[in-house]
């Protein structure tokens, strides 16, 4: 399974979370601890927000641990909100267009999981994407189709209801075609203002997903740590698996739930697919 993270807070260099944590995303791409696949070497991507109207994106098919351009970029780019993803391919070839994050205007999406039975459902799902959006689909992954279905169902206007409609639609099409548990996902999305995370699977057995407690709690558990001073008090990270051995500072996001981070505000809610 893929590994991903999202960060919201005061601007920091991307390398602080991608490379420099105790159990970094690079470490997880080599040896994930909470995944059915331990190696995630089928590409890597980062997306970050800055002064431009649209977020920057860097994606490549090389493994994250072997990408010198990524290391240099992450050391020099600072951002108050970014996402990163290490891919373990389930659907779609190992090619740049299939690497996460996927971008539409100001929106970014990363995904861990799959649409089960995607090859049988692919045609019907793709034909349900808004014709105005369809030309933007460049890859062949189920993740990108999820993104454009969510956009079709109103992601830009009402994100969580659109994600619920997307999940419900995939489940409905799956059931109509004999796929009992079509949806398996942890999703990370952002529009540059907020980070939205969803953990949901049709069979109730989603991949792991965590969010950090306050940086204040981190400082209390690791007093005197100079690197922690770089993070603002409202900083929040959402991760496929914890970035430190201090497991008490990470909270597991429950099954069938969502999390919305907007500045200092963190709001959780139940996530229920909408079949209507």
CSV table of C-alpha atoms in Angstrom, one decimal:
chain,number,residue,atom,x,y,z
A,1,UNK,CA,0.0,0.0,0.0
A,2,UNK,CA,1.1,3.6,-0.6
A,3,UNK,CA,2.3,6.0,2.1
A,4,UNK,CA,1.4,9.6,2.3
A,5,UNK,CA,1.5,12.7,4.5
A,6,UNK,CA,0.0,16.1,4.7
A,7,UNK,CA,1.1,19.1,6.7
A,8,UNK,CA,-0.6,22.4,7.7
A,9,UNK,CA,1.1,25.1,9.9
A,10,UNK,CA,3.7,27.7,9.7
A,11,UNK,CA,6.0,27.5,6.7
A,12,UNK,CA,8.7,24.8,7.0
A,13,UNK,CA,11.1,23.2,4.5
A,14,UNK,CA,9.5,20.1,3.0
A,15,UNK,CA,12.5,18.0,4.0
A,16,UNK,CA,11.5,18.5,7.7
A,17,UNK,CA,8.8,15.9,7.4
A,18,UNK,CA,9.8,14.0,4.2
A,19,UNK,CA,13.4,13.3,5.2
A,20,UNK,CA,14.3,14.4,8.7
A,21,UNK,CA,11.7,12.8,11.1
A,22,UNK,CA,12.6,9.8,13.1
A,23,UNK,CA,10.6,7.5,10.9
A,24,UNK,CA,10.5,9.6,7.7
A,25,UNK,CA,8.3,9.1,4.6
A,26,UNK,CA,11.5,8.1,2.8
A,27,UNK,CA,12.1,5.4,5.5
A,28,UNK,CA,8.5,4.2,5.0
A,29,UNK,CA,9.0,4.0,1.2
A,30,UNK,CA,11.7,1.5,1.9
A,31,UNK,CA,10.2,-0.3,4.8
A,32,UNK,CA,6.6,0.5,5.8
A,33,UNK,CA,5.5,-0.8,9.2
A,34,UNK,CA,1.8,-0.6,8.9
A,35,UNK,CA,1.2,-1.8,5.4
A,36,UNK,CA,0.6,-5.0,3.4
A,37,UNK,CA,3.5,-4.0,1.1
A,38,UNK,CA,6.6,-3.0,2.9
A,39,UNK,CA,8.3,-1.3,-0.1
A,40,UNK,CA,6.7,1.7,-1.9
A,41,UNK,CA,9.1,2.3,-4.8
A,42,UNK,CA,6.8,2.9,-7.8
A,43,UNK,CA,7.2,6.6,-7.8
A,44,UNK,CA,7.0,9.6,-5.5
A,45,UNK,CA,5.3,13.0,-5.6
A,46,UNK,CA,5.0,16.2,-3.6
A,47,UNK,CA,2.6,19.1,-3.9
A,48,UNK,CA,3.0,22.4,-2.1
A,49,UNK,CA,1.3,25.8,-1.8
A,50,UNK,CA,3.1,29.1,-2.0
A,51,UNK,CA,2.5,32.5,-3.6
A,52,UNK,CA,1.2,31.2,-6.9
A,53,UNK,CA,-2.5,30.7,-7.5
A,54,UNK,CA,-2.0,27.0,-8.1
A,55,UNK,CA,0.1,24.6,-6.1
A,56,UNK,CA,3.5,23.3,-7.3
A,57,UNK,CA,3.8,19.6,-8.1
A,58,UNK,CA,6.9,17.4,-8.5
A,59,UNK,CA,6.4,13.8,-9.5
A,60,UNK,CA,8.7,11.1,-10.8
A,61,UNK,CA,8.8,7.3,-11.3
A,62,UNK,CA,12.1,6.8,-9.5
A,63,UNK,CA,11.9,5.5,-5.9
A,64,UNK,CA,11.9,8.3,-3.4
A,65,UNK,CA,15.1,7.1,-1.7
A,66,UNK,CA,17.0,7.4,-5.0
A,67,UNK,CA,15.8,10.8,-6.2
A,68,UNK,CA,18.5,13.5,-5.8
A,69,UNK,CA,16.3,16.1,-7.3
A,70,UNK,CA,13.6,15.4,-4.7
A,71,UNK,CA,16.2,15.7,-1.9
A,72,UNK,CA,17.4,19.1,-3.2
A,73,UNK,CA,14.0,20.4,-3.9
A,74,UNK,CA,12.7,19.4,-0.4
A,75,UNK,CA,15.6,21.2,1.2
A,76,UNK,CA,15.0,24.5,-0.6
A,77,UNK,CA,11.2,24.8,-0.8
A,78,UNK,CA,9.3,26.0,2.3
A,79,UNK,CA,5.5,25.9,2.5
A,80,UNK,CA,2.7,26.3,5.0
A,81,UNK,CA,0.7,23.4,3.5
A,82,UNK,CA,2.0,20.4,1.5
A,83,UNK,CA,1.4,16.8,0.7
A,84,UNK,CA,3.7,14.0,-0.2
A,85,UNK,CA,3.1,10.4,-1.5
A,86,UNK,CA,5.2,7.3,-2.0
A,87,UNK,CA,3.5,4.9,-4.5
A,88,UNK,CA,3.0,1.2,-4.4
A,89,UNK,CA,1.2,0.5,-7.7
A,90,UNK,CA,-2.0,-1.4,-7.7
A,91,UNK,CA,-3.7,-0.1,-10.8
A,92,UNK,CA,-2.0,1.6,-13.7
A,93,UNK,CA,1.6,1.4,-15.0
A,94,UNK,CA,4.6,2.9,-13.3
A,95,UNK,CA,4.6,6.2,-15.1
A,96,UNK,CA,4.7,9.9,-14.1
A,97,UNK,CA,1.1,10.5,-15.0
A,98,UNK,CA,0.1,7.8,-12.4
A,99,UNK,CA,2.1,9.3,-9.6
A,100,UNK,CA,0.4,11.3,-6.9
A,101,UNK,CA,-0.6,14.0,-6.0
A,102,UNK,CA,-3.2,14.7,-8.7
A,103,UNK,CA,-3.9,18.4,-9.3
A,104,UNK,CA,-6.9,20.4,-10.6
A,105,UNK,CA,-6.7,24.1,-10.2
A,106,UNK,CA,-6.0,24.7,-6.5
A,107,UNK,CA,-6.9,21.1,-5.4
A,108,UNK,CA,-4.5,18.3,-4.7
A,109,UNK,CA,-5.3,14.7,-3.9
A,110,UNK,CA,-3.3,11.7,-2.6
A,111,UNK,CA,-4.7,8.3,-2.1
A,112,UNK,CA,-3.8,5.0,-0.5
A,113,UNK,CA,-6.0,2.0,-1.3
A,114,UNK,CA,-7.9,0.9,-4.4
A,115,UNK,CA,-11.1,0.5,-6.2
A,116,UNK,CA,-11.5,-3.3,-6.1
A,117,UNK,CA,-12.6,-4.7,-9.5
A,118,UNK,CA,-11.5,-1.5,-11.1
A,119,UNK,CA,-10.8,-3.1,-14.5
A,120,UNK,CA,-14.4,-4.3,-14.7
A,121,UNK,CA,-15.8,-1.0,-13.4
A,122,UNK,CA,-13.5,1.4,-15.2
A,123,UNK,CA,-15.5,2.2,-18.2
A,124,UNK,CA,-18.7,3.0,-16.3
A,125,UNK,CA,-16.9,5.1,-13.7
A,126,UNK,CA,-14.9,7.1,-16.3
A,127,UNK,CA,-18.0,7.8,-18.4
A,128,UNK,CA,-19.6,9.3,-15.4
A,129,UNK,CA,-16.9,12.0,-15.1
A,130,UNK,CA,-18.0,15.5,-16.2
A,131,UNK,CA,-17.2,15.8,-19.9
A,132,UNK,CA,-15.6,19.2,-19.2
A,133,UNK,CA,-13.2,17.5,-16.7
A,134,UNK,CA,-12.6,14.3,-18.7
A,135,UNK,CA,-9.7,15.7,-20.9
A,136,UNK,CA,-7.7,16.4,-17.7
A,137,UNK,CA,-7.4,12.7,-16.9
A,138,UNK,CA,-3.9,11.8,-18.0
A,139,UNK,CA,-3.1,8.6,-16.2
A,140,UNK,CA,-4.7,5.1,-15.8
A,141,UNK,CA,-5.2,4.8,-12.1
A,142,UNK,CA,-8.3,4.3,-10.0
A,143,UNK,CA,-7.0,7.1,-7.7
A,144,UNK,CA,-7.3,9.7,-10.5
A,145,UNK,CA,-10.7,8.5,-11.4
A,146,UNK,CA,-11.8,8.9,-7.8
A,147,UNK,CA,-10.5,12.5,-7.8
A,148,UNK,CA,-12.4,13.4,-11.0
A,149,UNK,CA,-15.6,11.8,-9.8
A,150,UNK,CA,-15.4,13.8,-6.6
A,151,UNK,CA,-14.8,17.0,-8.7
A,152,UNK,CA,-17.8,15.9,-10.8
A,153,UNK,CA,-20.0,15.6,-7.7
A,154,UNK,CA,-19.1,19.0,-6.4
A,155,UNK,CA,-15.8,18.8,-4.6
A,156,UNK,CA,-14.9,22.5,-5.1
A,157,UNK,CA,-18.2,23.7,-3.6
A,158,UNK,CA,-18.8,21.1,-0.8
A,159,UNK,CA,-15.9,18.8,-0.3
A,160,UNK,CA,-17.1,16.2,2.2
A,161,UNK,CA,-20.5,15.7,0.6
A,162,UNK,CA,-18.9,15.3,-2.8
A,163,UNK,CA,-16.5,12.7,-1.4
A,164,UNK,CA,-19.4,10.9,0.2
A,165,UNK,CA,-21.2,10.9,-3.2
A,166,UNK,CA,-18.1,9.7,-4.9
A,167,UNK,CA,-17.7,6.8,-2.5
A,168,UNK,CA,-21.4,5.9,-2.7
A,169,UNK,CA,-21.4,6.0,-6.5
A,170,UNK,CA,-18.3,3.7,-6.7
A,171,UNK,CA,-20.0,1.3,-4.2
A,172,UNK,CA,-23.3,1.3,-6.2
A,173,UNK,CA,-21.5,0.6,-9.5
A,174,UNK,CA,-19.4,-2.1,-7.8
A,175,UNK,CA,-22.4,-3.8,-6.3
A,176,UNK,CA,-24.3,-3.7,-9.6
A,177,UNK,CA,-21.3,-5.5,-11.2
A,178,UNK,CA,-20.8,-8.1,-8.5
A,179,UNK,CA,-18.0,-6.4,-6.5
A,180,UNK,CA,-18.9,-6.8,-2.9
A,181,UNK,CA,-16.4,-4.3,-1.3
A,182,UNK,CA,-15.4,-1.9,-4.0
A,183,UNK,CA,-13.9,1.0,-2.0
A,184,UNK,CA,-10.7,1.0,0.0
A,185,UNK,CA,-9.2,4.4,0.7
A,186,UNK,CA,-7.4,6.8,2.9
A,187,UNK,CA,-7.6,10.2,1.0
A,188,UNK,CA,-5.7,13.4,1.6
A,189,UNK,CA,-7.0,16.5,-0.2
A,190,UNK,CA,-6.3,20.3,0.0
A,191,UNK,CA,-7.3,23.5,-1.6
A,192,UNK,CA,-4.5,25.5,0.0
A,193,UNK,CA,-6.7,26.6,2.9
A,194,UNK,CA,-7.6,23.3,4.5
A,195,UNK,CA,-6.5,19.7,4.6
A,196,UNK,CA,-9.2,17.1,4.4
A,197,UNK,CA,-8.5,13.4,5.3
A,198,UNK,CA,-10.9,10.5,4.9
A,199,UNK,CA,-10.5,6.9,6.1
A,200,UNK,CA,-13.1,4.6,4.7
A,201,UNK,CA,-13.4,1.1,3.1
A,202,UNK,CA,-16.5,-0.8,2.1
A,203,UNK,CA,-15.4,-3.8,4.3
A,204,UNK,CA,-14.5,-1.7,7.3
A,205,UNK,CA,-10.8,-2.5,7.0
A,206,UNK,CA,-9.1,0.6,5.8
A,207,UNK,CA,-5.4,1.3,5.7
A,208,UNK,CA,-4.0,3.0,8.7
A,209,UNK,CA,-4.2,6.8,9.1
A,210,UNK,CA,-3.0,9.1,11.9
A,211,UNK,CA,-2.9,12.7,12.8
A,212,UNK,CA,-0.5,14.5,15.2
A,213,UNK,CA,-1.5,15.9,18.5
A,214,UNK,CA,-0.5,19.5,19.1
A,215,UNK,CA,3.1,20.4,18.7
A,216,UNK,CA,2.9,21.6,22.3
A,217,UNK,CA,2.4,17.9,23.2
A,218,UNK,CA,5.4,16.9,21.1
A,219,UNK,CA,7.5,19.5,23.0
A,220,UNK,CA,6.4,18.2,26.3
A,221,UNK,CA,7.4,14.7,25.4
A,222,UNK,CA,10.7,15.7,23.8
A,223,UNK,CA,11.8,18.8,25.8
A,224,UNK,CA,14.7,20.7,24.5
A,225,UNK,CA,14.5,19.3,20.9
A,226,UNK,CA,15.8,22.2,18.8
A,227,UNK,CA,14.0,21.0,15.6
A,228,UNK,CA,10.6,21.2,17.2
A,229,UNK,CA,11.0,24.9,17.6
A,230,UNK,CA,10.6,25.3,13.8
A,231,UNK,CA,7.0,24.2,14.0
A,232,UNK,CA,4.1,26.5,15.0
A,233,UNK,CA,1.8,25.6,17.8
A,234,UNK,CA,-1.1,25.0,15.4
A,235,UNK,CA,0.9,22.7,13.1
A,236,UNK,CA,-0.8,19.4,12.2
A,237,UNK,CA,0.5,16.4,10.3
A,238,UNK,CA,-1.7,13.7,8.8
A,239,UNK,CA,0.2,10.5,8.0
A,240,UNK,CA,-0.3,6.9,6.9
A,241,UNK,CA,1.9,5.9,9.8
A,242,UNK,CA,3.6,7.8,12.6
A,243,UNK,CA,6.8,9.7,11.8
A,244,UNK,CA,8.3,9.1,15.3
A,245,UNK,CA,8.6,6.3,17.8
A,246,UNK,CA,6.7,8.6,20.2
A,247,UNK,CA,3.4,6.8,19.5
A,248,UNK,CA,1.6,8.8,22.2
A,249,UNK,CA,1.7,11.9,20.1
A,250,UNK,CA,-0.1,10.4,17.2
A,251,UNK,CA,-3.9,9.8,17.2
A,252,UNK,CA,-5.3,7.1,14.9
A,253,UNK,CA,-8.1,8.4,12.7
A,254,UNK,CA,-11.1,6.1,13.2
A,255,UNK,CA,-12.6,3.9,10.5
A,256,UNK,CA,-15.3,5.6,8.4
A,257,UNK,CA,-14.4,9.1,9.5
A,258,UNK,CA,-13.1,12.4,8.1
A,259,UNK,CA,-10.8,15.1,9.5
A,260,UNK,CA,-10.7,18.7,8.3
A,261,UNK,CA,-7.8,20.9,9.4
A,262,UNK,CA,-8.2,24.7,8.9
A,263,UNK,CA,-5.5,26.6,10.7
A,264,UNK,CA,-5.8,25.8,14.4
A,265,UNK,CA,-9.2,24.1,14.0
A,266,UNK,CA,-9.4,20.4,13.6
A,267,UNK,CA,-12.8,18.9,13.1
A,268,UNK,CA,-13.7,15.2,12.8
A,269,UNK,CA,-16.9,13.7,11.6
A,270,UNK,CA,-18.4,10.4,10.5
A,271,UNK,CA,-18.0,9.5,6.8
A,272,UNK,CA,-20.9,7.8,5.2
A,273,UNK,CA,-21.1,7.1,1.5
A,274,UNK,CA,-24.1,8.7,-0.3
A,275,UNK,CA,-25.8,6.3,-2.7
A,276,UNK,CA,-28.5,8.8,-3.8
